[in-house]
Short mmCIF file of C-alpha atoms and ligand atoms in Angstrom, two decimals:
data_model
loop_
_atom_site.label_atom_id
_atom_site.label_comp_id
_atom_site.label_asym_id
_atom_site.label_seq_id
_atom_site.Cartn_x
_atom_site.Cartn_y
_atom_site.Cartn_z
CA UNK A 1 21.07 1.33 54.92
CA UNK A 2 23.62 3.28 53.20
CA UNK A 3 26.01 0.49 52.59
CA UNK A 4 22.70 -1.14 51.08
CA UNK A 5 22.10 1.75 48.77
CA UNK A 6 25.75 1.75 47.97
CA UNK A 7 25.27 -1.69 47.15
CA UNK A 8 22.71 -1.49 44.98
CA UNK A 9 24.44 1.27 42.94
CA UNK A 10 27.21 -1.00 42.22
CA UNK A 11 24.81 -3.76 41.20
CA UNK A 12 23.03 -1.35 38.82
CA UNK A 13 26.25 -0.10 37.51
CA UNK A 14 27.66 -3.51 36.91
CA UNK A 15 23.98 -4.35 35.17
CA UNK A 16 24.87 -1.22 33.14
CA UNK A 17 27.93 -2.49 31.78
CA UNK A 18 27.39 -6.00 31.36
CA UNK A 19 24.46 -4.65 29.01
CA UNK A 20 26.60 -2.48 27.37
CA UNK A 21 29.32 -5.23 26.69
CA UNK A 22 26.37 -7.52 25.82
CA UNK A 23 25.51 -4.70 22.81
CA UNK A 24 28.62 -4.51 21.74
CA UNK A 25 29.68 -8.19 21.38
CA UNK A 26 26.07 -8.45 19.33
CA UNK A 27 27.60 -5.92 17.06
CA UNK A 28 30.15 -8.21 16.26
CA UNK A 29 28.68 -11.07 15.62
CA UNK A 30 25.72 -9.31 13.62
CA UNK A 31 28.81 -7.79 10.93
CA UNK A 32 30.35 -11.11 11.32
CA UNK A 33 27.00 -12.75 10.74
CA UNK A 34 26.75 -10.57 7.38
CA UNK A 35 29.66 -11.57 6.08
CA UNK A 36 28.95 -15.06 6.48
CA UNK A 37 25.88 -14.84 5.09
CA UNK A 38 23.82 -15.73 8.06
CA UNK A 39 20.60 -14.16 7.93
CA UNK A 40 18.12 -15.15 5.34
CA UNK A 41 14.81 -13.69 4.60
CA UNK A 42 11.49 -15.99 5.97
CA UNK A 43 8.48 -16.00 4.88
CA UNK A 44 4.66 -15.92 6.63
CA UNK A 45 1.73 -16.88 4.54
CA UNK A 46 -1.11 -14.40 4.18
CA UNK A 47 -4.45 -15.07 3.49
CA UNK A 48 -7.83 -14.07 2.68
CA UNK A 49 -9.80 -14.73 5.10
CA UNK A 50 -13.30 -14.84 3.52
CA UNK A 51 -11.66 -16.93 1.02
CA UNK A 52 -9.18 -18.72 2.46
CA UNK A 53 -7.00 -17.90 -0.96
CA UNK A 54 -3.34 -17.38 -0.23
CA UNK A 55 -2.87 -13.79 -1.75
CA UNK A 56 1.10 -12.93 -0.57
CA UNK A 57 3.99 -12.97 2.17
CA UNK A 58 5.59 -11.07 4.44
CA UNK A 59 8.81 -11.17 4.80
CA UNK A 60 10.54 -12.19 7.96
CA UNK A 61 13.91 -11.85 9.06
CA UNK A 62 15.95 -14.92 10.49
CA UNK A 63 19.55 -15.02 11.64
CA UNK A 64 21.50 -18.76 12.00
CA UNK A 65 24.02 -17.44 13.90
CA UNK A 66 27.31 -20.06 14.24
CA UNK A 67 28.18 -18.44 17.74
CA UNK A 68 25.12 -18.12 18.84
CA UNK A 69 22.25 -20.35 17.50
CA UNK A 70 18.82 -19.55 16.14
CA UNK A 71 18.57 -15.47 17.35
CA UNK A 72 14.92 -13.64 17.64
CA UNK A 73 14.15 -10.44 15.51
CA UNK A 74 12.82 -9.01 18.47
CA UNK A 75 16.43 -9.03 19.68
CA UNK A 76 19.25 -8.57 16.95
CA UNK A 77 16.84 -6.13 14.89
CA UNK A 78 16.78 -3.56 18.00
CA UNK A 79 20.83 -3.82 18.34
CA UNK A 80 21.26 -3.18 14.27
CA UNK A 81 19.70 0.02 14.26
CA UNK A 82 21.55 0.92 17.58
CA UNK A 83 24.73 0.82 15.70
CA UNK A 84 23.50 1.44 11.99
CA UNK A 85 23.56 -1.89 10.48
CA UNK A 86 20.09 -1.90 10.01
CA UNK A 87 20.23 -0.56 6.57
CA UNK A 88 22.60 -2.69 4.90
CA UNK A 89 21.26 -5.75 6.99
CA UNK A 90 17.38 -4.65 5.59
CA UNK A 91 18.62 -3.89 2.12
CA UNK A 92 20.08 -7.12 1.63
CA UNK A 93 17.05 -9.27 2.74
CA UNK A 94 14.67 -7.27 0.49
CA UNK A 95 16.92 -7.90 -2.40
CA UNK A 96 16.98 -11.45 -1.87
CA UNK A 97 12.93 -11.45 -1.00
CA UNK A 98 12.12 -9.32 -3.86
CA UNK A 99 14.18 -11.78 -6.15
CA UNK A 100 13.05 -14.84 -4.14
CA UNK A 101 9.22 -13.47 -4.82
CA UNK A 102 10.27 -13.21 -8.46
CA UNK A 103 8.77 -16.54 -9.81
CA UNK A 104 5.69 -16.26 -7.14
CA UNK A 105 2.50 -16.22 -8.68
CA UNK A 106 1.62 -12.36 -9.95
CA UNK A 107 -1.27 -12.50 -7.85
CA UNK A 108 0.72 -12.27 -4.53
CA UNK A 109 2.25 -9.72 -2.55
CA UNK A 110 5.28 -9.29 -0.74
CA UNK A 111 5.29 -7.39 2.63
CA UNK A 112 8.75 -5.93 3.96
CA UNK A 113 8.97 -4.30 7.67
CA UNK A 114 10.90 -0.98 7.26
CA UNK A 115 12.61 0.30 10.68
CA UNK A 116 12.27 3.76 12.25
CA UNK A 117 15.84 4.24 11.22
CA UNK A 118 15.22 3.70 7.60
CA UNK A 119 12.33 5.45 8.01
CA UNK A 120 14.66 8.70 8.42
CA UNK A 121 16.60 8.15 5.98
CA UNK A 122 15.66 10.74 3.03
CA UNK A 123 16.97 8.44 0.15
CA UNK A 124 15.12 5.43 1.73
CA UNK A 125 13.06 6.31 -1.47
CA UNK A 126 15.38 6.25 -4.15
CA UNK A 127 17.04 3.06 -2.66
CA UNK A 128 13.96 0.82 -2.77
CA UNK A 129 13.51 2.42 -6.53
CA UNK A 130 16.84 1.13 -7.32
CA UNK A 131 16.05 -2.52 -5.93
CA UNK A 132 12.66 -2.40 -7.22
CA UNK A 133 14.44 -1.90 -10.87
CA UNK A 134 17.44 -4.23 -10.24
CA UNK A 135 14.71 -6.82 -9.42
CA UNK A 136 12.05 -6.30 -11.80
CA UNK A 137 9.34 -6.91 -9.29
CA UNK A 138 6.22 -4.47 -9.89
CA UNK A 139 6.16 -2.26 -7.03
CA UNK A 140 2.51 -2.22 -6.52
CA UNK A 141 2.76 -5.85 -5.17
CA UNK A 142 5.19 -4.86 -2.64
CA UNK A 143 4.29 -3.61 0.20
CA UNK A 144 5.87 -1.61 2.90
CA UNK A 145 4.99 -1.95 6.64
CA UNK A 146 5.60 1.03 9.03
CA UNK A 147 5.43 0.21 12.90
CA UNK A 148 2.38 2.42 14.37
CA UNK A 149 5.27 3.59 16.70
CA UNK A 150 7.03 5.72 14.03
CA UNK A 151 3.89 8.81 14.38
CA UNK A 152 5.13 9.44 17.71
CA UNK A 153 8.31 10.98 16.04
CA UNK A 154 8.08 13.80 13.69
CA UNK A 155 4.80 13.03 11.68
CA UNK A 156 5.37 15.95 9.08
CA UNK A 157 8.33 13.72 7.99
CA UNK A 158 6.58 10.65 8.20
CA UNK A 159 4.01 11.57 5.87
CA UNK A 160 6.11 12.82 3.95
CA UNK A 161 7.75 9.91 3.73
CA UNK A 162 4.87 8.16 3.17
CA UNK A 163 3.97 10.28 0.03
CA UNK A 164 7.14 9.29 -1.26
CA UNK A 165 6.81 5.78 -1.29
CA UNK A 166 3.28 5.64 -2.55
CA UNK A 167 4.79 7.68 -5.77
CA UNK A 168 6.85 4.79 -6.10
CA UNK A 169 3.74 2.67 -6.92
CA UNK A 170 4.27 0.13 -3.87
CA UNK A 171 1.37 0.00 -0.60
CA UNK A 172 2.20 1.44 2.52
CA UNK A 173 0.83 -0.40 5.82
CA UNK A 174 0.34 0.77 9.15
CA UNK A 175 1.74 -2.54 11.10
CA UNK A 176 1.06 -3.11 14.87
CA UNK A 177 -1.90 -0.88 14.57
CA UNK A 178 -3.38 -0.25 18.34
CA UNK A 179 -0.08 -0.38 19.96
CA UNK A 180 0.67 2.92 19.59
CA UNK A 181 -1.21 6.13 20.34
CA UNK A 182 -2.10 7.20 17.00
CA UNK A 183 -5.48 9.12 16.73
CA UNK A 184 -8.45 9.26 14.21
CA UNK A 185 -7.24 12.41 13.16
CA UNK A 186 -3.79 11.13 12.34
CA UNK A 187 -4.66 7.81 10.81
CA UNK A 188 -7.04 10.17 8.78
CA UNK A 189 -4.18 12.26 7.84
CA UNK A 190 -1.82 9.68 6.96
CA UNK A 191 -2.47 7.85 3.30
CA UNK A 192 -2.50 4.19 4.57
CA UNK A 193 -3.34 1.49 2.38
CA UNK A 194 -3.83 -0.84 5.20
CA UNK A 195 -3.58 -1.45 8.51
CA UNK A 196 -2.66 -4.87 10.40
CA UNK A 197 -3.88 -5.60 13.76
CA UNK A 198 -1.39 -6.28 16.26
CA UNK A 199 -1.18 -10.27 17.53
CA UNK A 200 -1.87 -9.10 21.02
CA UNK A 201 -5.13 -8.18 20.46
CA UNK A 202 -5.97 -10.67 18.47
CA UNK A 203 -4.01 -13.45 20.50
CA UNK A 204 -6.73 -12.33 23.35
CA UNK A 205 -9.73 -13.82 21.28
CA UNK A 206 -8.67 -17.29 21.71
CA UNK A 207 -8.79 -16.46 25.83
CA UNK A 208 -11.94 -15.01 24.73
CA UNK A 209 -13.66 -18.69 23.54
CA UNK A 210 -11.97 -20.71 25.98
CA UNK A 211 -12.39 -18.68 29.20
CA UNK A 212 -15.40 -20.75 29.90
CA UNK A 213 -14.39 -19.73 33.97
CA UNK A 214 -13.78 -16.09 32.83
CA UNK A 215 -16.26 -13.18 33.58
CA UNK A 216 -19.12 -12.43 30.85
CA UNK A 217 -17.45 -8.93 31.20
CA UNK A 218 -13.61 -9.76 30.17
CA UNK A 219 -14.36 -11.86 27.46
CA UNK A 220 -16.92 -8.62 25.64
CA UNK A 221 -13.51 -6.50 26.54
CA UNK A 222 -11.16 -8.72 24.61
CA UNK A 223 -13.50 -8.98 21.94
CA UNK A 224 -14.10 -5.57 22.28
CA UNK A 225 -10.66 -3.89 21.14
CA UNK A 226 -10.16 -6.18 18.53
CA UNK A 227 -13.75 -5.00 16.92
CA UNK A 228 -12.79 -1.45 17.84
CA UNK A 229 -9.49 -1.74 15.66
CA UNK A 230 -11.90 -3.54 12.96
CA UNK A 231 -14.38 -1.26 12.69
CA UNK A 232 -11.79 2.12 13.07
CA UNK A 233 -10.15 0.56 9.78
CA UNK A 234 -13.57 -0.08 8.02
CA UNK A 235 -14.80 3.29 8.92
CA UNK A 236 -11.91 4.93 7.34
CA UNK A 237 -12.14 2.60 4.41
CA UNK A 238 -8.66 0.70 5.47
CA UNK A 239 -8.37 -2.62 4.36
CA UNK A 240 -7.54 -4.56 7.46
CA UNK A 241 -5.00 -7.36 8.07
CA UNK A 242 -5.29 -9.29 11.61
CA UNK A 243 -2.27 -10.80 12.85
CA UNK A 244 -1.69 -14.13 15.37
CA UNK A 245 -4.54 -16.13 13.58
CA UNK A 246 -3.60 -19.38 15.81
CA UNK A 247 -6.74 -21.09 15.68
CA UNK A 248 -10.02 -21.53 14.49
CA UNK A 249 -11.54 -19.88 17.12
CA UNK A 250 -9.88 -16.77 16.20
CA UNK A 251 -10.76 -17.19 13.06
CA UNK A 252 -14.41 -17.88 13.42
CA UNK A 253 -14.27 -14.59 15.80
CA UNK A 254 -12.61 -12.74 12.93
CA UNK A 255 -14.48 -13.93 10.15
CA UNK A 256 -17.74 -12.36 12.15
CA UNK A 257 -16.27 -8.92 12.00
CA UNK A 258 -16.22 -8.63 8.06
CA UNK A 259 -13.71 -9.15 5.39
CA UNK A 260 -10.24 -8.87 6.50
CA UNK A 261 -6.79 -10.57 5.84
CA UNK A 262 -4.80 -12.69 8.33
CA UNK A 263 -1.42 -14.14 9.34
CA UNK A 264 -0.98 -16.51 11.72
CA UNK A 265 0.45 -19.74 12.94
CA UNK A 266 -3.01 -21.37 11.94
CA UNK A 267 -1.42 -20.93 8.15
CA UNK A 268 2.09 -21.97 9.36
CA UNK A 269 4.99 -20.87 10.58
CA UNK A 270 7.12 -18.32 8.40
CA UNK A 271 9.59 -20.64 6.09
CA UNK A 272 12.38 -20.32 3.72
CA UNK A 273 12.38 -19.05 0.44
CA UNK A 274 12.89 -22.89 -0.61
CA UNK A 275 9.67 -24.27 1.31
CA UNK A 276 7.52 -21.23 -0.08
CA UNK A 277 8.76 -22.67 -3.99
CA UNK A 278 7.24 -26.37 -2.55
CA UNK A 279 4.31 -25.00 -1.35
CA UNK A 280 3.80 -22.45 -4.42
CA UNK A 281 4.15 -25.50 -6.60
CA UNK A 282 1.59 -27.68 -4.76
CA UNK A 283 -0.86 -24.98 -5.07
CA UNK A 284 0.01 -24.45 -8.68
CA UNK A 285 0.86 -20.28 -8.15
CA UNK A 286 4.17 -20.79 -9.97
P1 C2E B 1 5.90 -8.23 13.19
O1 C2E B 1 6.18 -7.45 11.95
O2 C2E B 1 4.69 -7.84 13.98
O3 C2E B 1 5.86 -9.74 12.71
C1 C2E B 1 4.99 -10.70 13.22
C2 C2E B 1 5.68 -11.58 14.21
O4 C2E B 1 4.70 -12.46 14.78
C3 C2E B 1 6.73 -12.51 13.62
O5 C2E B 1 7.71 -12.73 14.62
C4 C2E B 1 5.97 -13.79 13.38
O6 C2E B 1 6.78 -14.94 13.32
C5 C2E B 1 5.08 -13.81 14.61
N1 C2E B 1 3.86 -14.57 14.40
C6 C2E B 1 3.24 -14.80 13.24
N2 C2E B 1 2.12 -15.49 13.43
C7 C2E B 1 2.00 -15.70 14.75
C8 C2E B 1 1.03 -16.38 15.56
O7 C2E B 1 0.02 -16.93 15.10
N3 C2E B 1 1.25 -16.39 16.90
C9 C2E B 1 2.34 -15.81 17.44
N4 C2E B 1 2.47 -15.89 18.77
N5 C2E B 1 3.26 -15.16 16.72
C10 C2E B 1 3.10 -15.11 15.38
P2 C2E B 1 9.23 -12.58 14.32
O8 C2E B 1 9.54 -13.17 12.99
O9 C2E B 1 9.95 -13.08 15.51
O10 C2E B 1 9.44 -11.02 14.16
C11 C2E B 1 9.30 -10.17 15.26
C12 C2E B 1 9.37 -8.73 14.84
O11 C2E B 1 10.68 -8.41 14.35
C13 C2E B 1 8.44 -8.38 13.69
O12 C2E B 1 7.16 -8.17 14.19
C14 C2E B 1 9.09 -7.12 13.16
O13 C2E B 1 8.69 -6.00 13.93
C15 C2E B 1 10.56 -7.37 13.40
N6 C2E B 1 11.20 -7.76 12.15
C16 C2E B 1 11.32 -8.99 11.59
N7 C2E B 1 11.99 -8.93 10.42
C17 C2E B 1 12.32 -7.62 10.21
C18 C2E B 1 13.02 -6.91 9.19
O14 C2E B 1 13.48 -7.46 8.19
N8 C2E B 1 13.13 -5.55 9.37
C19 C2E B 1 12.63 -4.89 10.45
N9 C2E B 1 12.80 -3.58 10.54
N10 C2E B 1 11.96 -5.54 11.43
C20 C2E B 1 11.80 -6.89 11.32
CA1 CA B 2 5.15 -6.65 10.22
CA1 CA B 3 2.91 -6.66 13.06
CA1 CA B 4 4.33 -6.75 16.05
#
């Protein structure tokens, strides 16, 4: 037994380190991946639901990496804010997106996801001022989404934050909303000029129409915290965006809960600044 718990140390301490060295050879390549100019800014179609009118983007990050191939978000975003490239990675794709969304049509918005990290940074302000200028994109179509994780740190800040920005004329949007833990009172607190839906929840709604074998019971649950979100935004009077519209069965469930925005793979997949021109052109917003 103890030469199996001595065992297991060694395993975990080897896991330790081979994470570590992972991190740190990521680091690399992401400064290496700056300087060759491998990330680019995406783009994912967003839409009025009621309408079916394209009304903006959000902007998605994507990194070609030569050494390592096509690279998720959800994994080199996590490991830039470990060791503080976040901000210069960030600031450089919303300079190209806010000069990409330059010759969009001026009825569409651009959406930018702003990290905890930046989030704490006290001249995050006066650096998006300086790129809205540089650009000469009107700040009130841009807007800025904040990860409902972010309350769980020091919400005094954060809302101060959030004052901030909104005196900067762009929108402010509570992203993965029902994720985190954030209550009424907070969300009351806390001037948001929207709030998007997580895809989980959403996601669920397709399970929801094609569980035909599923319990009456776990389908009106799925449903359930989807409407809850809904109707916690429309009580509030918070425009609400879902994400993770797939299908049309999502939307159908969606478009039953009221007016709303969505996202989703149902639109297309995010694309490059290039595609977005095509499609901008065939739709005459140019
Ligand atoms: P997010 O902000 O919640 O972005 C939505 C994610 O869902 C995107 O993944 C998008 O491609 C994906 N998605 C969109 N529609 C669908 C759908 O119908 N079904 C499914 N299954 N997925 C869908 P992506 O691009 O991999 O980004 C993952 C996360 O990485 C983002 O989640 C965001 O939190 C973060 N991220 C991406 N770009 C940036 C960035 O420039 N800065 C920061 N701070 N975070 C970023
Ligand atoms: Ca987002
Ligand atoms: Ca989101
Ligand atoms: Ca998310």
């Amino acid at each position: 037994a103890k030469k199996e718990g001595r065992n297991r140390y060694c395993w975990f301490v080897k896991a330790m380190e081979d994470e570590a060295r992972i991190r740190r050879e990521m680091e690399v390549a992401i400064r290496g991946g700056l300087d060759r100019g491998e990330f680019s800014p995406h783009y994912e179609q967003q839409i009025d639901l009621e309408t079916g009118q394209l009304v903006g983007f959000e902007m998605l990050a994507r990194w070609e990496s030569a050494e390592l191939g096509t690279v998720s978000p959800e994994i080199f975003i996590p490991v830039a804010e470990s060791c503080g490239l976040i901000g210069p990675l960030s600031e450089m794709l919303i300079r190209r997106a806010l000069s990409d969304a330059q010759s969009w049509d001026p009825s569409l918005s651009l959406s930018v996801n702003i990290s905890p990290i930046q989030l704490r940074d006290p001249w995050f302000p006066q650096k998006l001022l300086k790129m809205l200028m540089a650009s000469q994109f009107p700040a009130h179509r841009l807007d800025v989404e904040i990860s409902e994780s972010c309350l769980q740190e020091n919400l005094v800040a954060v809302q101060a934050m959030i004052v901030s920005l909104k005196n900067l004329g762009v929108r402010v949007s509570l992203d993965d909303f029902g994720t985190g833990f954030s209550s009424l009172t907070q969300l009351r607190s806390l001037p948001f000029d929207r709030v998007k839906i997580d895809r989980s929840f959403v996601g669920e709604l397709r399970k929801v129409a094609e569980a035909a074998h599923g319990s009456d019971a776990e389908r009106e649950q799925q449903d359930h915290i989807v409407s809850t979100l809904v109707s916690l935004g429309q009580n509030l009077h918070i425009p609400v965006t879902a994400e993770g519209v797939e299908d049309e069965s999502i939307l159908a469930t969606l478009r039953q809960m009221g007016e709303m925005k969505g996202q989703g793979y149902l639109y297309g997949r995010p694309e490059d600044a290039a595609a977005v021109l095509k499609r901008l052109g065939e739709l005459n917003m140019l």
